[in-house]
mmCIF file with all atom_site columns, C-alpha atoms in Angstrom:
data_model
loop_
_atom_site.group_PDB
_atom_site.id
_atom_site.type_symbol
_atom_site.label_atom_id
_atom_site.label_alt_id
_atom_site.label_comp_id
_atom_site.label_asym_id
_atom_site.label_entity_id
_atom_site.label_seq_id
_atom_site.pdbx_PDB_ins_code
_atom_site.Cartn_x
_atom_site.Cartn_y
_atom_site.Cartn_z
_atom_site.occupancy
_atom_site.B_iso_or_equiv
_atom_site.pdbx_formal_charge
_atom_site.auth_seq_id
_atom_site.auth_comp_id
_atom_site.auth_asym_id
_atom_site.auth_atom_id
_atom_site.pdbx_PDB_model_num
ATOM 1   C CA . UNK A 1 1   ? 84.424  119.610 102.372 1.00 72.00 ? 1   UNK A CA 1
ATOM 2   C CA . UNK A 1 2   ? 87.738  119.841 103.769 1.00 86.00 ? 2   UNK A CA 1
ATOM 3   C CA . UNK A 1 3   ? 88.978  121.041 107.708 1.00 91.00 ? 3   UNK A CA 1
ATOM 4   C CA . UNK A 1 4   ? 91.884  122.415 107.510 1.00 93.00 ? 4   UNK A CA 1
ATOM 5   C CA . UNK A 1 5   ? 92.479  122.248 111.093 1.00 93.00 ? 5   UNK A CA 1
ATOM 6   C CA . UNK A 1 6   ? 92.037  118.552 111.414 1.00 94.00 ? 6   UNK A CA 1
ATOM 7   C CA . UNK A 1 7   ? 94.478  118.113 108.336 1.00 96.00 ? 7   UNK A CA 1
ATOM 8   C CA . UNK A 1 8   ? 97.062  120.493 109.386 1.00 94.00 ? 8   UNK A CA 1
ATOM 9   C CA . UNK A 1 9   ? 96.847  118.896 113.128 1.00 91.00 ? 9   UNK A CA 1
ATOM 10  C CA . UNK A 1 10  ? 96.965  115.129 111.881 1.00 94.00 ? 10  UNK A CA 1
ATOM 11  C CA . UNK A 1 11  ? 100.147 115.719 109.890 1.00 94.00 ? 11  UNK A CA 1
ATOM 12  C CA . UNK A 1 12  ? 102.320 117.731 111.810 1.00 90.00 ? 12  UNK A CA 1
ATOM 13  C CA . UNK A 1 13  ? 101.753 114.971 114.552 1.00 90.00 ? 13  UNK A CA 1
ATOM 14  C CA . UNK A 1 14  ? 102.497 112.063 112.027 1.00 92.00 ? 14  UNK A CA 1
ATOM 15  C CA . UNK A 1 15  ? 105.340 114.157 110.738 1.00 90.00 ? 15  UNK A CA 1
ATOM 16  C CA . UNK A 1 16  ? 106.897 114.362 114.643 1.00 80.00 ? 16  UNK A CA 1
ATOM 17  C CA . UNK A 1 17  ? 105.697 110.460 115.206 1.00 84.00 ? 17  UNK A CA 1
ATOM 18  C CA . UNK A 1 18  ? 107.159 109.075 111.602 1.00 88.00 ? 18  UNK A CA 1
ATOM 19  C CA . UNK A 1 19  ? 110.298 111.682 111.355 1.00 83.00 ? 19  UNK A CA 1
ATOM 20  C CA . UNK A 1 20  ? 110.804 111.936 107.867 1.00 86.00 ? 20  UNK A CA 1
ATOM 21  C CA . UNK A 1 21  ? 114.435 113.402 108.362 1.00 80.00 ? 21  UNK A CA 1
ATOM 22  C CA . UNK A 1 22  ? 115.397 111.502 111.151 1.00 79.00 ? 22  UNK A CA 1
ATOM 23  C CA . UNK A 1 23  ? 114.276 108.572 108.780 1.00 85.00 ? 23  UNK A CA 1
ATOM 24  C CA . UNK A 1 24  ? 117.086 109.139 106.178 1.00 83.00 ? 24  UNK A CA 1
ATOM 25  C CA . UNK A 1 25  ? 120.308 107.517 108.007 1.00 84.00 ? 25  UNK A CA 1
ATOM 26  C CA . UNK A 1 26  ? 118.023 104.776 108.734 1.00 86.00 ? 26  UNK A CA 1
ATOM 27  C CA . UNK A 1 27  ? 116.891 104.077 105.425 1.00 90.00 ? 27  UNK A CA 1
ATOM 28  C CA . UNK A 1 28  ? 120.497 104.110 104.175 1.00 86.00 ? 28  UNK A CA 1
ATOM 29  C CA . UNK A 1 29  ? 121.565 101.845 106.144 1.00 85.00 ? 29  UNK A CA 1
ATOM 30  C CA . UNK A 1 30  ? 119.303 99.059  105.789 1.00 87.00 ? 30  UNK A CA 1
ATOM 31  C CA . UNK A 1 31  ? 119.230 99.136  102.052 1.00 86.00 ? 31  UNK A CA 1
ATOM 32  C CA . UNK A 1 32  ? 123.394 100.088 101.226 1.00 80.00 ? 32  UNK A CA 1
ATOM 33  C CA . UNK A 1 33  ? 125.227 98.029  99.295  1.00 80.00 ? 33  UNK A CA 1
ATOM 34  C CA . UNK A 1 34  ? 121.916 97.121  96.814  1.00 86.00 ? 34  UNK A CA 1
ATOM 35  C CA . UNK A 1 35  ? 122.147 98.674  93.478  1.00 88.00 ? 35  UNK A CA 1
ATOM 36  C CA . UNK A 1 36  ? 120.211 101.609 93.485  1.00 86.00 ? 36  UNK A CA 1
ATOM 37  C CA . UNK A 1 37  ? 116.986 100.352 90.945  1.00 91.00 ? 37  UNK A CA 1
ATOM 38  C CA . UNK A 1 38  ? 116.076 98.086  94.028  1.00 90.00 ? 38  UNK A CA 1
ATOM 39  C CA . UNK A 1 39  ? 117.013 101.487 96.748  1.00 90.00 ? 39  UNK A CA 1
ATOM 40  C CA . UNK A 1 40  ? 114.332 103.215 95.118  1.00 92.00 ? 40  UNK A CA 1
ATOM 41  C CA . UNK A 1 41  ? 111.976 100.476 94.517  1.00 93.00 ? 41  UNK A CA 1
ATOM 42  C CA . UNK A 1 42  ? 112.085 99.941  98.283  1.00 94.00 ? 42  UNK A CA 1
ATOM 43  C CA . UNK A 1 43  ? 111.568 103.485 99.280  1.00 94.00 ? 43  UNK A CA 1
ATOM 44  C CA . UNK A 1 44  ? 108.030 103.280 97.601  1.00 94.00 ? 44  UNK A CA 1
ATOM 45  C CA . UNK A 1 45  ? 107.654 99.792  98.839  1.00 95.00 ? 45  UNK A CA 1
ATOM 46  C CA . UNK A 1 46  ? 108.252 100.830 102.218 1.00 95.00 ? 46  UNK A CA 1
ATOM 47  C CA . UNK A 1 47  ? 106.038 104.070 102.005 1.00 96.00 ? 47  UNK A CA 1
ATOM 48  C CA . UNK A 1 48  ? 103.331 101.704 100.667 1.00 96.00 ? 48  UNK A CA 1
ATOM 49  C CA . UNK A 1 49  ? 103.168 98.608  103.412 1.00 96.00 ? 49  UNK A CA 1
ATOM 50  C CA . UNK A 1 50  ? 103.640 102.084 106.029 1.00 96.00 ? 50  UNK A CA 1
ATOM 51  C CA . UNK A 1 51  ? 100.175 103.680 104.558 1.00 97.00 ? 51  UNK A CA 1
ATOM 52  C CA . UNK A 1 52  ? 98.719  100.164 103.740 1.00 96.00 ? 52  UNK A CA 1
ATOM 53  C CA . UNK A 1 53  ? 99.260  99.446  107.572 1.00 95.00 ? 53  UNK A CA 1
ATOM 54  C CA . UNK A 1 54  ? 98.228  102.444 108.699 1.00 96.00 ? 54  UNK A CA 1
ATOM 55  C CA . UNK A 1 55  ? 94.920  102.540 106.053 1.00 96.00 ? 55  UNK A CA 1
ATOM 56  C CA . UNK A 1 56  ? 94.349  98.971  107.861 1.00 96.00 ? 56  UNK A CA 1
ATOM 57  C CA . UNK A 1 57  ? 94.308  100.008 111.595 1.00 94.00 ? 57  UNK A CA 1
ATOM 58  C CA . UNK A 1 58  ? 92.557  103.503 110.542 1.00 94.00 ? 58  UNK A CA 1
ATOM 59  C CA . UNK A 1 59  ? 89.669  101.580 109.498 1.00 94.00 ? 59  UNK A CA 1
ATOM 60  C CA . UNK A 1 60  ? 89.331  99.118  111.959 1.00 92.00 ? 60  UNK A CA 1
ATOM 61  C CA . UNK A 1 61  ? 92.077  99.314  114.371 1.00 88.00 ? 61  UNK A CA 1
ATOM 62  C CA . UNK A 1 62  ? 90.155  99.688  117.452 1.00 84.00 ? 62  UNK A CA 1
ATOM 63  C CA . UNK A 1 63  ? 88.405  96.289  116.750 1.00 92.00 ? 63  UNK A CA 1
ATOM 64  C CA . UNK A 1 64  ? 91.413  94.444  115.678 1.00 90.00 ? 64  UNK A CA 1
ATOM 65  C CA . UNK A 1 65  ? 93.045  95.576  119.563 1.00 87.00 ? 65  UNK A CA 1
ATOM 66  C CA . UNK A 1 66  ? 89.877  94.653  121.404 1.00 90.00 ? 66  UNK A CA 1
ATOM 67  C CA . UNK A 1 67  ? 89.660  91.120  119.238 1.00 93.00 ? 67  UNK A CA 1
ATOM 68  C CA . UNK A 1 68  ? 92.890  90.245  120.243 1.00 91.00 ? 68  UNK A CA 1
ATOM 69  C CA . UNK A 1 69  ? 93.274  91.862  124.287 1.00 91.00 ? 69  UNK A CA 1
ATOM 70  C CA . UNK A 1 70  ? 95.570  93.975  122.757 1.00 88.00 ? 70  UNK A CA 1
ATOM 71  C CA . UNK A 1 71  ? 96.495  97.165  124.680 1.00 87.00 ? 71  UNK A CA 1
ATOM 72  C CA . UNK A 1 72  ? 97.984  100.120 123.467 1.00 81.00 ? 72  UNK A CA 1
ATOM 73  C CA . UNK A 1 73  ? 101.099 99.954  126.096 1.00 87.00 ? 73  UNK A CA 1
ATOM 74  C CA . UNK A 1 74  ? 101.352 95.935  125.070 1.00 88.00 ? 74  UNK A CA 1
ATOM 75  C CA . UNK A 1 75  ? 101.892 97.728  121.076 1.00 85.00 ? 75  UNK A CA 1
ATOM 76  C CA . UNK A 1 76  ? 104.492 100.142 122.205 1.00 83.00 ? 76  UNK A CA 1
ATOM 77  C CA . UNK A 1 77  ? 106.577 97.507  124.267 1.00 90.00 ? 77  UNK A CA 1
ATOM 78  C CA . UNK A 1 78  ? 106.609 95.170  121.804 1.00 86.00 ? 78  UNK A CA 1
ATOM 79  C CA . UNK A 1 79  ? 107.196 97.089  118.627 1.00 81.00 ? 79  UNK A CA 1
ATOM 80  C CA . UNK A 1 80  ? 110.355 99.036  120.796 1.00 84.00 ? 80  UNK A CA 1
ATOM 81  C CA . UNK A 1 81  ? 111.762 95.515  121.355 1.00 89.00 ? 81  UNK A CA 1
ATOM 82  C CA . UNK A 1 82  ? 111.608 94.794  117.886 1.00 81.00 ? 82  UNK A CA 1
ATOM 83  C CA . UNK A 1 83  ? 113.854 98.392  116.992 1.00 80.00 ? 83  UNK A CA 1
ATOM 84  C CA . UNK A 1 84  ? 116.007 97.468  119.667 1.00 87.00 ? 84  UNK A CA 1
ATOM 85  C CA . UNK A 1 85  ? 117.027 94.189  118.174 1.00 83.00 ? 85  UNK A CA 1
ATOM 86  C CA . UNK A 1 86  ? 117.268 95.897  114.740 1.00 76.00 ? 86  UNK A CA 1
ATOM 87  C CA . UNK A 1 87  ? 119.285 98.779  115.993 1.00 82.00 ? 87  UNK A CA 1
ATOM 88  C CA . UNK A 1 88  ? 121.690 96.714  117.622 1.00 85.00 ? 88  UNK A CA 1
ATOM 89  C CA . UNK A 1 89  ? 122.240 94.694  114.408 1.00 79.00 ? 89  UNK A CA 1
ATOM 90  C CA . UNK A 1 90  ? 123.392 98.168  113.239 1.00 78.00 ? 90  UNK A CA 1
ATOM 91  C CA . UNK A 1 91  ? 125.723 99.142  116.033 1.00 82.00 ? 91  UNK A CA 1
ATOM 92  C CA . UNK A 1 92  ? 127.469 95.491  115.869 1.00 81.00 ? 92  UNK A CA 1
ATOM 93  C CA . UNK A 1 93  ? 127.663 96.005  111.974 1.00 69.00 ? 93  UNK A CA 1
ATOM 94  C CA . UNK A 1 94  ? 126.062 92.665  111.544 1.00 61.00 ? 94  UNK A CA 1
ATOM 95  C CA . UNK A 1 95  ? 123.741 94.082  108.818 1.00 51.00 ? 95  UNK A CA 1
ATOM 96  C CA . UNK A 1 96  ? 126.799 94.181  107.030 1.00 47.00 ? 96  UNK A CA 1
ATOM 97  C CA . UNK A 1 97  ? 127.715 90.550  106.945 1.00 41.00 ? 97  UNK A CA 1
ATOM 98  C CA . UNK A 1 98  ? 127.526 88.851  103.518 1.00 37.00 ? 98  UNK A CA 1
ATOM 99  C CA . UNK A 1 99  ? 124.722 86.816  105.284 1.00 39.00 ? 99  UNK A CA 1
ATOM 100 C CA . UNK A 1 100 ? 120.549 86.077  103.565 1.00 36.00 ? 100 UNK A CA 1
ATOM 101 C CA . UNK A 1 101 ? 120.218 89.890  104.680 1.00 45.00 ? 101 UNK A CA 1
ATOM 102 C CA . UNK A 1 102 ? 121.021 91.080  101.473 1.00 50.00 ? 102 UNK A CA 1
ATOM 103 C CA . UNK A 1 103 ? 118.005 89.293  100.099 1.00 57.00 ? 103 UNK A CA 1
ATOM 104 C CA . UNK A 1 104 ? 115.865 90.348  102.492 1.00 64.00 ? 104 UNK A CA 1
ATOM 105 C CA . UNK A 1 105 ? 113.072 92.753  101.984 1.00 83.00 ? 105 UNK A CA 1
ATOM 106 C CA . UNK A 1 106 ? 114.161 95.816  104.409 1.00 86.00 ? 106 UNK A CA 1
ATOM 107 C CA . UNK A 1 107 ? 111.149 97.350  103.293 1.00 88.00 ? 107 UNK A CA 1
ATOM 108 C CA . UNK A 1 108 ? 108.703 95.181  104.195 1.00 89.00 ? 108 UNK A CA 1
ATOM 109 C CA . UNK A 1 109 ? 109.889 95.129  107.841 1.00 84.00 ? 109 UNK A CA 1
ATOM 110 C CA . UNK A 1 110 ? 111.947 97.179  109.561 1.00 84.00 ? 110 UNK A CA 1
ATOM 111 C CA . UNK A 1 111 ? 111.598 99.746  107.511 1.00 89.00 ? 111 UNK A CA 1
ATOM 112 C CA . UNK A 1 112 ? 107.455 99.782  106.715 1.00 90.00 ? 112 UNK A CA 1
ATOM 113 C CA . UNK A 1 113 ? 106.614 98.278  109.905 1.00 88.00 ? 113 UNK A CA 1
ATOM 114 C CA . UNK A 1 114 ? 107.569 99.411  112.568 1.00 84.00 ? 114 UNK A CA 1
ATOM 115 C CA . UNK A 1 115 ? 109.724 101.818 112.011 1.00 87.00 ? 115 UNK A CA 1
ATOM 116 C CA . UNK A 1 116 ? 106.853 103.929 109.954 1.00 92.00 ? 116 UNK A CA 1
ATOM 117 C CA . UNK A 1 117 ? 103.716 102.402 110.854 1.00 93.00 ? 117 UNK A CA 1
ATOM 118 C CA . UNK A 1 118 ? 104.991 102.061 114.327 1.00 87.00 ? 118 UNK A CA 1
ATOM 119 C CA . UNK A 1 119 ? 102.444 102.082 117.701 1.00 84.00 ? 119 UNK A CA 1
ATOM 120 C CA . UNK A 1 120 ? 102.462 106.156 118.241 1.00 83.00 ? 120 UNK A CA 1
ATOM 121 C CA . UNK A 1 121 ? 101.915 106.292 114.071 1.00 90.00 ? 121 UNK A CA 1
ATOM 122 C CA . UNK A 1 122 ? 98.662  103.481 114.562 1.00 91.00 ? 122 UNK A CA 1
ATOM 123 C CA . UNK A 1 123 ? 97.413  104.822 117.556 1.00 86.00 ? 123 UNK A CA 1
ATOM 124 C CA . UNK A 1 124 ? 97.273  108.330 116.191 1.00 89.00 ? 124 UNK A CA 1
ATOM 125 C CA . UNK A 1 125 ? 95.288  107.448 113.720 1.00 94.00 ? 125 UNK A CA 1
ATOM 126 C CA . UNK A 1 126 ? 92.758  105.343 115.022 1.00 91.00 ? 126 UNK A CA 1
ATOM 127 C CA . UNK A 1 127 ? 91.750  108.515 117.847 1.00 87.00 ? 127 UNK A CA 1
ATOM 128 C CA . UNK A 1 128 ? 92.007  111.190 114.721 1.00 92.00 ? 128 UNK A CA 1
ATOM 129 C CA . UNK A 1 129 ? 89.496  108.627 112.885 1.00 93.00 ? 129 UNK A CA 1
ATOM 130 C CA . UNK A 1 130 ? 87.073  107.894 115.723 1.00 88.00 ? 130 UNK A CA 1
ATOM 131 C CA . UNK A 1 131 ? 86.962  112.084 116.629 1.00 88.00 ? 131 UNK A CA 1
ATOM 132 C CA . UNK A 1 132 ? 86.346  112.719 112.870 1.00 91.00 ? 132 UNK A CA 1
ATOM 133 C CA . UNK A 1 133 ? 83.107  112.768 113.623 1.00 89.00 ? 133 UNK A CA 1
ATOM 134 C CA . UNK A 1 134 ? 82.070  114.534 109.627 1.00 92.00 ? 134 UNK A CA 1
ATOM 135 C CA . UNK A 1 135 ? 82.679  114.196 106.226 1.00 93.00 ? 135 UNK A CA 1
ATOM 136 C CA . UNK A 1 136 ? 84.986  117.149 105.984 1.00 94.00 ? 136 UNK A CA 1
ATOM 137 C CA . UNK A 1 137 ? 87.085  116.012 108.732 1.00 95.00 ? 137 UNK A CA 1
ATOM 138 C CA . UNK A 1 138 ? 87.270  112.246 107.425 1.00 95.00 ? 138 UNK A CA 1
ATOM 139 C CA . UNK A 1 139 ? 88.212  113.420 104.214 1.00 95.00 ? 139 UNK A CA 1
ATOM 140 C CA . UNK A 1 140 ? 90.752  115.852 106.247 1.00 96.00 ? 140 UNK A CA 1
ATOM 141 C CA . UNK A 1 141 ? 92.271  112.632 107.650 1.00 96.00 ? 141 UNK A CA 1
ATOM 142 C CA . UNK A 1 142 ? 92.885  110.473 104.689 1.00 97.00 ? 142 UNK A CA 1
ATOM 143 C CA . UNK A 1 143 ? 94.425  113.277 103.027 1.00 97.00 ? 143 UNK A CA 1
ATOM 144 C CA . UNK A 1 144 ? 96.665  113.858 105.658 1.00 97.00 ? 144 UNK A CA 1
ATOM 145 C CA . UNK A 1 145 ? 97.906  110.260 106.131 1.00 97.00 ? 145 UNK A CA 1
ATOM 146 C CA . UNK A 1 146 ? 98.352  110.080 102.138 1.00 97.00 ? 146 UNK A CA 1
ATOM 147 C CA . UNK A 1 147 ? 100.410 113.569 102.314 1.00 97.00 ? 147 UNK A CA 1
ATOM 148 C CA . UNK A 1 148 ? 102.598 111.989 104.628 1.00 97.00 ? 148 UNK A CA 1
ATOM 149 C CA . UNK A 1 149 ? 103.147 108.938 103.294 1.00 97.00 ? 149 UNK A CA 1
ATOM 150 C CA . UNK A 1 150 ? 103.585 111.442 99.581  1.00 97.00 ? 150 UNK A CA 1
ATOM 151 C CA . UNK A 1 151 ? 106.394 113.386 101.972 1.00 95.00 ? 151 UNK A CA 1
ATOM 152 C CA . UNK A 1 152 ? 108.286 109.814 103.563 1.00 95.00 ? 152 UNK A CA 1
ATOM 153 C CA . UNK A 1 153 ? 108.673 108.222 99.866  1.00 96.00 ? 153 UNK A CA 1
ATOM 154 C CA . UNK A 1 154 ? 110.112 111.571 98.561  1.00 94.00 ? 154 UNK A CA 1
ATOM 155 C CA . UNK A 1 155 ? 112.514 111.809 101.556 1.00 91.00 ? 155 UNK A CA 1
ATOM 156 C CA . UNK A 1 156 ? 113.673 108.448 101.405 1.00 93.00 ? 156 UNK A CA 1
ATOM 157 C CA . UNK A 1 157 ? 113.729 108.538 97.133  1.00 92.00 ? 157 UNK A CA 1
ATOM 158 C CA . UNK A 1 158 ? 116.296 111.857 97.322  1.00 89.00 ? 158 UNK A CA 1
ATOM 159 C CA . UNK A 1 159 ? 118.401 110.348 100.514 1.00 85.00 ? 159 UNK A CA 1
ATOM 160 C CA . UNK A 1 160 ? 120.077 107.857 97.506  1.00 77.00 ? 160 UNK A CA 1
ATOM 161 C CA . UNK A 1 161 ? 121.750 111.223 96.451  1.00 82.00 ? 161 UNK A CA 1
ATOM 162 C CA . UNK A 1 162 ? 123.558 111.079 99.953  1.00 74.00 ? 162 UNK A CA 1
ATOM 163 C CA . UNK A 1 163 ? 125.032 107.521 99.202  1.00 70.00 ? 163 UNK A CA 1
ATOM 164 C CA . UNK A 1 164 ? 126.889 108.840 95.823  1.00 72.00 ? 164 UNK A CA 1
ATOM 165 C CA . UNK A 1 165 ? 128.410 112.007 98.331  1.00 76.00 ? 165 UNK A CA 1
ATOM 166 C CA . UNK A 1 166 ? 129.374 109.822 101.336 1.00 73.00 ? 166 UNK A CA 1
ATOM 167 C CA . UNK A 1 167 ? 130.935 106.774 99.646  1.00 70.00 ? 167 UNK A CA 1
ATOM 168 C CA . UNK A 1 168 ? 131.366 103.298 101.735 1.00 67.00 ? 168 UNK A CA 1
ATOM 169 C CA . UNK A 1 169 ? 133.476 105.092 104.728 1.00 76.00 ? 169 UNK A CA 1
ATOM 170 C CA . UNK A 1 170 ? 130.511 107.289 104.971 1.00 76.00 ? 170 UNK A CA 1
ATOM 171 C CA . UNK A 1 171 ? 127.781 104.736 104.953 1.00 71.00 ? 171 UNK A CA 1
ATOM 172 C CA . UNK A 1 172 ? 129.606 102.697 107.977 1.00 78.00 ? 172 UNK A CA 1
ATOM 173 C CA . UNK A 1 173 ? 129.476 105.648 109.747 1.00 81.00 ? 173 UNK A CA 1
ATOM 174 C CA . UNK A 1 174 ? 125.672 106.720 108.859 1.00 76.00 ? 174 UNK A CA 1
ATOM 175 C CA . UNK A 1 175 ? 125.281 102.889 109.801 1.00 76.00 ? 175 UNK A CA 1
ATOM 176 C CA . UNK A 1 176 ? 126.385 103.162 113.213 1.00 83.00 ? 176 UNK A CA 1
ATOM 177 C CA . UNK A 1 177 ? 124.734 107.174 114.094 1.00 82.00 ? 177 UNK A CA 1
ATOM 178 C CA . UNK A 1 178 ? 121.394 104.873 112.957 1.00 78.00 ? 178 UNK A CA 1
ATOM 179 C CA . UNK A 1 179 ? 121.972 102.401 115.030 1.00 81.00 ? 179 UNK A CA 1
ATOM 180 C CA . UNK A 1 180 ? 122.590 105.042 118.117 1.00 86.00 ? 180 UNK A CA 1
ATOM 181 C CA . UNK A 1 181 ? 119.446 107.354 117.269 1.00 82.00 ? 181 UNK A CA 1
ATOM 182 C CA . UNK A 1 182 ? 117.328 103.612 116.741 1.00 80.00 ? 182 UNK A CA 1
ATOM 183 C CA . UNK A 1 183 ? 117.910 102.162 120.137 1.00 87.00 ? 183 UNK A CA 1
ATOM 184 C CA . UNK A 1 184 ? 117.016 105.497 121.833 1.00 86.00 ? 184 UNK A CA 1
ATOM 185 C CA . UNK A 1 185 ? 114.216 105.375 120.059 1.00 82.00 ? 185 UNK A CA 1
ATOM 186 C CA . UNK A 1 186 ? 113.162 101.637 120.515 1.00 85.00 ? 186 UNK A CA 1
ATOM 187 C CA . UNK A 1 187 ? 113.763 102.317 124.617 1.00 90.00 ? 187 UNK A CA 1
ATOM 188 C CA . UNK A 1 188 ? 111.838 105.462 124.710 1.00 88.00 ? 188 UNK A CA 1
ATOM 189 C CA . UNK A 1 189 ? 109.405 103.786 123.089 1.00 85.00 ? 189 UNK A CA 1
ATOM 190 C CA . UNK A 1 190 ? 109.409 101.032 125.744 1.00 91.00 ? 190 UNK A CA 1
ATOM 191 C CA . UNK A 1 191 ? 109.947 103.233 128.391 1.00 94.00 ? 191 UNK A CA 1
ATOM 192 C CA . UNK A 1 192 ? 106.635 104.997 127.213 1.00 89.00 ? 192 UNK A CA 1
ATOM 193 C CA . UNK A 1 193 ? 104.960 101.380 127.253 1.00 89.00 ? 193 UNK A CA 1
ATOM 194 C CA . UNK A 1 194 ? 105.786 100.546 130.484 1.00 94.00 ? 194 UNK A CA 1
ATOM 195 C CA . UNK A 1 195 ? 105.113 104.098 132.159 1.00 94.00 ? 195 UNK A CA 1
ATOM 196 C CA . UNK A 1 196 ? 101.696 103.749 130.673 1.00 90.00 ? 196 UNK A CA 1
ATOM 197 C CA . UNK A 1 197 ? 101.511 100.238 132.144 1.00 91.00 ? 197 UNK A CA 1
ATOM 198 C CA . UNK A 1 198 ? 102.176 102.003 135.639 1.00 93.00 ? 198 UNK A CA 1
ATOM 199 C CA . UNK A 1 199 ? 99.828  104.892 135.360 1.00 92.00 ? 199 UNK A CA 1
ATOM 200 C CA . UNK A 1 200 ? 96.624  102.338 133.989 1.00 86.00 ? 200 UNK A CA 1
ATOM 201 C CA . UNK A 1 201 ? 96.954  100.563 137.192 1.00 81.00 ? 201 UNK A CA 1
#
């Protein structure tokens, strides 16, 4: 009743796309300045939101995209543009200004979506669910999805220990690094979307 090949394939695909090690500096940058209790809550909220979005698209994602007449490249480009805006804020330090950003729940946006539950992960899950043609394959797909989000929660939850070591100066450095990484990821996502548009013509 369990297909390890399906589980391993989807789990590795999601691990590469969602990149738990790479999300660590971005999580630290977006949650810096908040109490440890709030940061811990944001870790599980981000994982829960991402799981919820992925689950919805896994169950009826293709129908949603078809109903709204949204193509996969359009989803990728839109997600890339949103990530780019966030990356620019991190690079310029705007996220550190004493404004309303401290009251915004970044666990929902951008952490939960589109950073974790981005277009790549959504499309991968939609395809995996469509190709799972047996009960054991379906079970394996959903176990892989759940396991990936548990890993994401654990990585974000225990990345808070890093803050205690690097202090405020290190957080600023990590924020700039996260902004640079996120901007590159956003641009690559936009390029991939445009490439798919050109290839489909």
